Every structure is written in C-alpha cells, then in structure tokens.
Short mmCIF file of C-alpha atoms in Angstrom, two decimals:
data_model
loop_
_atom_site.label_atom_id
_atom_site.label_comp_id
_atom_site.label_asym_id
_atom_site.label_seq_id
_atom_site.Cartn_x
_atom_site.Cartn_y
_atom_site.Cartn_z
CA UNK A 1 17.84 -16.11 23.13
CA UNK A 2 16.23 -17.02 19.73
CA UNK A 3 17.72 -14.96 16.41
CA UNK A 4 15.17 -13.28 14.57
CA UNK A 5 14.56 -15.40 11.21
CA UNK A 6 15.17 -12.00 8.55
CA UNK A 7 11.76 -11.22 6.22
CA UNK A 8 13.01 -10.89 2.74
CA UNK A 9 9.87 -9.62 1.32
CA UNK A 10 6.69 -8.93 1.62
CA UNK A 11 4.33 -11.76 -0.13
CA UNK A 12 1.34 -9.55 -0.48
CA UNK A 13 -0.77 -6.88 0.66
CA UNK A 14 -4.13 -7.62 1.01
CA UNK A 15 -6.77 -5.12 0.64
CA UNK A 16 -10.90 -5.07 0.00
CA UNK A 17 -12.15 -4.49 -3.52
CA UNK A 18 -15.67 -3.46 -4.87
CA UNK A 19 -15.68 -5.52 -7.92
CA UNK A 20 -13.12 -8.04 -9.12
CA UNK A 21 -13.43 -7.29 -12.70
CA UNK A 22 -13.04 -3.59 -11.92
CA UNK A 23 -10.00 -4.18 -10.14
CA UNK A 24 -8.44 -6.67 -12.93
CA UNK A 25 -8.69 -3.63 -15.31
CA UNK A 26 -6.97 -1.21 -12.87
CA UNK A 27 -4.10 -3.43 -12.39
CA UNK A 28 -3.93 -5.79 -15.06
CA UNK A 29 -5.00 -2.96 -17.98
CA UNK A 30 -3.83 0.24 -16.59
CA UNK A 31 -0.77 -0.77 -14.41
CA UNK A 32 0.27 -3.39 -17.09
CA UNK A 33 0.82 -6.17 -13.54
CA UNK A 34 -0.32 -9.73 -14.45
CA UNK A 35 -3.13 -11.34 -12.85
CA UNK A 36 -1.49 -14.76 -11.35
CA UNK A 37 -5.18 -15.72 -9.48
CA UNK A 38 -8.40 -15.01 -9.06
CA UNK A 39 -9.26 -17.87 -6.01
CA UNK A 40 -13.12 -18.30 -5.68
CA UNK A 41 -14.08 -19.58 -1.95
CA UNK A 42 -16.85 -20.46 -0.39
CA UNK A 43 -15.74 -20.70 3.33
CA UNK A 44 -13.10 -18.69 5.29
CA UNK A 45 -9.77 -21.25 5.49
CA UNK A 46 -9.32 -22.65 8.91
CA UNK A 47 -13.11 -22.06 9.82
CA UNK A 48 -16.13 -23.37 9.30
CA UNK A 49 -17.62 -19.84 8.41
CA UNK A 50 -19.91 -19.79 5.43
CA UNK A 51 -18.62 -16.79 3.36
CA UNK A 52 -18.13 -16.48 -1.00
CA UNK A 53 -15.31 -14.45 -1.72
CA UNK A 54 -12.50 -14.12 -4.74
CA UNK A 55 -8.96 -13.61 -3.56
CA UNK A 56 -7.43 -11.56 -6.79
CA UNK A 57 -3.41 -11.53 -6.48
CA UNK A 58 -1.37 -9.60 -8.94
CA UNK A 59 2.12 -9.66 -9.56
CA UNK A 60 4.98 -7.35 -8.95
CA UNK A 61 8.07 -7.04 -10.44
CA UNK A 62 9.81 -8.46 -7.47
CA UNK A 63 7.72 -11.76 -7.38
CA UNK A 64 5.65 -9.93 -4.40
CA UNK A 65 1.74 -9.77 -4.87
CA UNK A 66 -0.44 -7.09 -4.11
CA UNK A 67 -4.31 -8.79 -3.38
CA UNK A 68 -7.58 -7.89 -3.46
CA UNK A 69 -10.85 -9.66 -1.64
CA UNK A 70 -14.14 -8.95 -3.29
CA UNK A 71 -16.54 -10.09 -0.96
CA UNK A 72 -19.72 -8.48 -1.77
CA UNK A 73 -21.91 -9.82 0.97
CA UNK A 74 -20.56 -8.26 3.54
CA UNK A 75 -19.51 -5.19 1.89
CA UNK A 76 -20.49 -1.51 2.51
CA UNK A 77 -20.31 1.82 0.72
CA UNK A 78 -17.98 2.62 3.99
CA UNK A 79 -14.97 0.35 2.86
CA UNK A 80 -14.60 2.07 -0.68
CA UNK A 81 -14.82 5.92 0.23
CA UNK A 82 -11.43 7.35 -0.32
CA UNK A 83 -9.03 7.32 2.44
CA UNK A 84 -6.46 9.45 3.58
CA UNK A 85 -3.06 8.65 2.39
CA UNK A 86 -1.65 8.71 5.98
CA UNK A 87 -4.26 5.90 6.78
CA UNK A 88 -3.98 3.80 4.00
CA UNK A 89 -1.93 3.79 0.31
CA UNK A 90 0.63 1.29 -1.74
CA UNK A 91 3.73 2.30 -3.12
CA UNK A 92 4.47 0.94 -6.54
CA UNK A 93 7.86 1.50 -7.43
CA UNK A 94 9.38 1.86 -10.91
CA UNK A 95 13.10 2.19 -11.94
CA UNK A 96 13.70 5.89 -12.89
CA UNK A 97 12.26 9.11 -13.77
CA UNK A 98 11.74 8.15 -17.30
CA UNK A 99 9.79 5.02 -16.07
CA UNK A 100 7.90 7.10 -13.65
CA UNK A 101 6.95 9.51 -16.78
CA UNK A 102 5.86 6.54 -19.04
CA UNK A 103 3.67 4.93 -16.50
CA UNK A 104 2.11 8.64 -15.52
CA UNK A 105 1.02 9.04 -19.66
CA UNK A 106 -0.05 5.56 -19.22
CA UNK A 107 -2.04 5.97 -16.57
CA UNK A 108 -3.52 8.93 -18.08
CA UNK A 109 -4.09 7.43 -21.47
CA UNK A 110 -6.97 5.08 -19.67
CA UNK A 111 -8.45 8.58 -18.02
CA UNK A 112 -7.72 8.44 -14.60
CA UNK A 113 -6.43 11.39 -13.18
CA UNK A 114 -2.67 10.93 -12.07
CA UNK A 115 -0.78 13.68 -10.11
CA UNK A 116 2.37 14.48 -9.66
CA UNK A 117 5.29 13.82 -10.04
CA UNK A 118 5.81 15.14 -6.41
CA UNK A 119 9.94 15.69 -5.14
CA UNK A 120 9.87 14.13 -1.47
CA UNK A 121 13.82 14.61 -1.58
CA UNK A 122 14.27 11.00 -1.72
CA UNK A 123 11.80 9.65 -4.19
CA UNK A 124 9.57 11.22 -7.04
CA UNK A 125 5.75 10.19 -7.01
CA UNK A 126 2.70 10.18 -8.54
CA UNK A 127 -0.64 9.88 -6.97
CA UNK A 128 -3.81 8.03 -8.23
CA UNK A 129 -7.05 6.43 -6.96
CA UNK A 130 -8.18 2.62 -7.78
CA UNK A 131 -11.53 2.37 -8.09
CA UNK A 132 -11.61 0.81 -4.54
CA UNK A 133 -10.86 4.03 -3.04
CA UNK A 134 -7.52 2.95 -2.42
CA UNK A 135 -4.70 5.84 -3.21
CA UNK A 136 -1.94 4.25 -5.33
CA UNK A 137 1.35 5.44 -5.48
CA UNK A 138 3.80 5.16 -8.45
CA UNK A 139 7.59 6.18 -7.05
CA UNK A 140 11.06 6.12 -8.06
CA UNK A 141 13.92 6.53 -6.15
CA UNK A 142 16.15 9.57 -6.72
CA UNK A 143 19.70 10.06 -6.80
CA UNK A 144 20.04 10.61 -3.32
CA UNK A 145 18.04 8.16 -2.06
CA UNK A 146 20.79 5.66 -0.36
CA UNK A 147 22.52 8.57 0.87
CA UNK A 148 18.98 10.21 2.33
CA UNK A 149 18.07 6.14 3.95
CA UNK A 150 21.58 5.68 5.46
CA UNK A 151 21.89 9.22 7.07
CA UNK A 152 18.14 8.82 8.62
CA UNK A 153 18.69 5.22 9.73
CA UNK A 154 22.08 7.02 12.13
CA UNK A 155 19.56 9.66 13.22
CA UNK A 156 15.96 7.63 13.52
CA UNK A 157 16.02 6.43 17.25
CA UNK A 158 16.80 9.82 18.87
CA UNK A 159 14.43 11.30 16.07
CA UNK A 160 11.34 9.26 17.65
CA UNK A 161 12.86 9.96 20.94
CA UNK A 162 12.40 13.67 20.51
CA UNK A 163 8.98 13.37 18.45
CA UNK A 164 7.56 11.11 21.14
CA UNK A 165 8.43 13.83 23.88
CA UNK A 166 7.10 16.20 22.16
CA UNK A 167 3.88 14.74 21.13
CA UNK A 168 3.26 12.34 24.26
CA UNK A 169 1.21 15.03 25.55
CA UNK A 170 -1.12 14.99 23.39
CA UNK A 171 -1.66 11.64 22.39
CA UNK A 172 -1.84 10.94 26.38
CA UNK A 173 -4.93 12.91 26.31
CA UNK A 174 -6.42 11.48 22.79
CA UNK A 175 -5.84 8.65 23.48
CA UNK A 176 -4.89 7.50 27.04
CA UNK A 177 -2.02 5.42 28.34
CA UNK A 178 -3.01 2.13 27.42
CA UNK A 179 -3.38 2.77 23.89
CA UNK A 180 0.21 4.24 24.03
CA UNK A 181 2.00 1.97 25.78
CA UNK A 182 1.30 -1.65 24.03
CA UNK A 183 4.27 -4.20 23.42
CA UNK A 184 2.02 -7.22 23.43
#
C-alpha cells in the first residue's frame, strides 16, 4: 500500500472576480495583502481554448495565496450575486482579538460594512462582502481553541455516524442514492 504524501498547505483558493482592479483594492487596499501577480492569458493552459483572462494572486501571511480570475467574456450577473456562507466563504485569520479589532476599524474605515465580532466558542469572527459577492471572513482563534479541535477530533467519526443516521432519510429522498453514496 502507498503512504499518503501529507499536504502542508493550501497554495491558493481560486475564485471568479467581476473586475480585477476592484478586487486589487479589496485585498490589496482594504485587507492590507500584497498583490504578488496579476497573469494576463490568452488561452486556457493545457488547451488550445481561446479564452483572455487575468489570474490575480494575493498573498497571505503564511506564503498561501488566495486568487481571483476575471474573465469577463464569459461572465454573468449569476456568478457575483451574494452567496450563502454555507455554500461558499474564506476564512482569513489574524493573531488575536486585538488584531481582529484593528482589521474590523480597518475594514470599516474604507466603508464596507463589517459585522461581528461573532463568539463561535472556538474562534471570534467578523463578516464582510468583496465586491465579488464573495463573504469574507476575518477570525481569530480563542483561548480554547486547541482544547475545542482536540476534544472534537476524539468525538468526530461517531459524530457523522449519528448525523448521517439521522439525516440519511432525508437526503435519500432529495437527493437519491447515487448522489449519496460516491467514493470515486
């Protein structure tokens, strides 16, 4: 059997912006992360598709990336209406309470509206929109937080086990057993 090879990171999340310029003032401006790219195309890599696009990637504190295509030819109104946070959001975490604060006035001081912060018992947050549509969340961990993670990682198999059997029913009927039973 073949080891796993461990992922120490995530490189980048990708997402779909309206307007690169837009978007470089979000992040760059107003979250203070620096702009390492902005990659102009004129084909999709590994295809001989004709497409113009600008791959934006902007850095974290962690060396990650968090990237945005603008790719206005094939954009609709549809891809920048604000989704629900349980479909889509990024987590932008900063080291403390009193980091959390600053970057909330921060945020503010450029008007956009910036909620929170929000106890979730294990981090604080505060909630924002890009102007992609995209809900952006700043978040600190609390005191607890290690605590909280290793006490849910001893419990987080037989929690699924008892969500699953008591929502299998359900999704069954929304969404049949196909859907639910992937692995490949």
């Amino acid at each position: 059997m073949i080891e796993p090879r461990v992922i120490s990171r995530i490189h980048h999340a990708a997402y779909r912006c309206r307007d690169a310029e837009q978007t470089r003032w979000f992040y760059e401006d107003v979250l203070g992360l620096r702009l390492r790219a902005a990659l102009a195309f004129d084909h999709l890599p590994g295809s001989e598709e004709s497409r113009r696009y600008m791959h934006l990637f902007f850095e974290l504190g962690n060396g990650g990336f968090i990237a945005f295509f603008d790719s206005p030819e094939d954009a609709t109104p549809a891809h920048f209406e604000r989704k629900d946070s349980f479909d889509v959001h990024v987590a932008l975490e900063v080291d403390g309470e009193e980091a959390l604060l600053a970057m909330q006035k921060r945020i503010q001081s450029y008007g956009k509206s910036c909620l929170g912060p929000v106890d979730h018992g294990f981090v604080q947050s505060c909630y924002m929109y890009d102007p992609n549509g995209l809900q952006v969340e700043i978040t600190t961990m609390t005191s607890n937080h290690d605590e909280v993670m290793a006490h849910e990682q001893t419990v987080s198999r037989s929690s699924i086990a008892n969500w699953s059997k008591e929502t299998r029913a359900h999704k069954l009927a929304l969404f049949g057993t196909d859907a639910l039973d992937k692995r490949a």
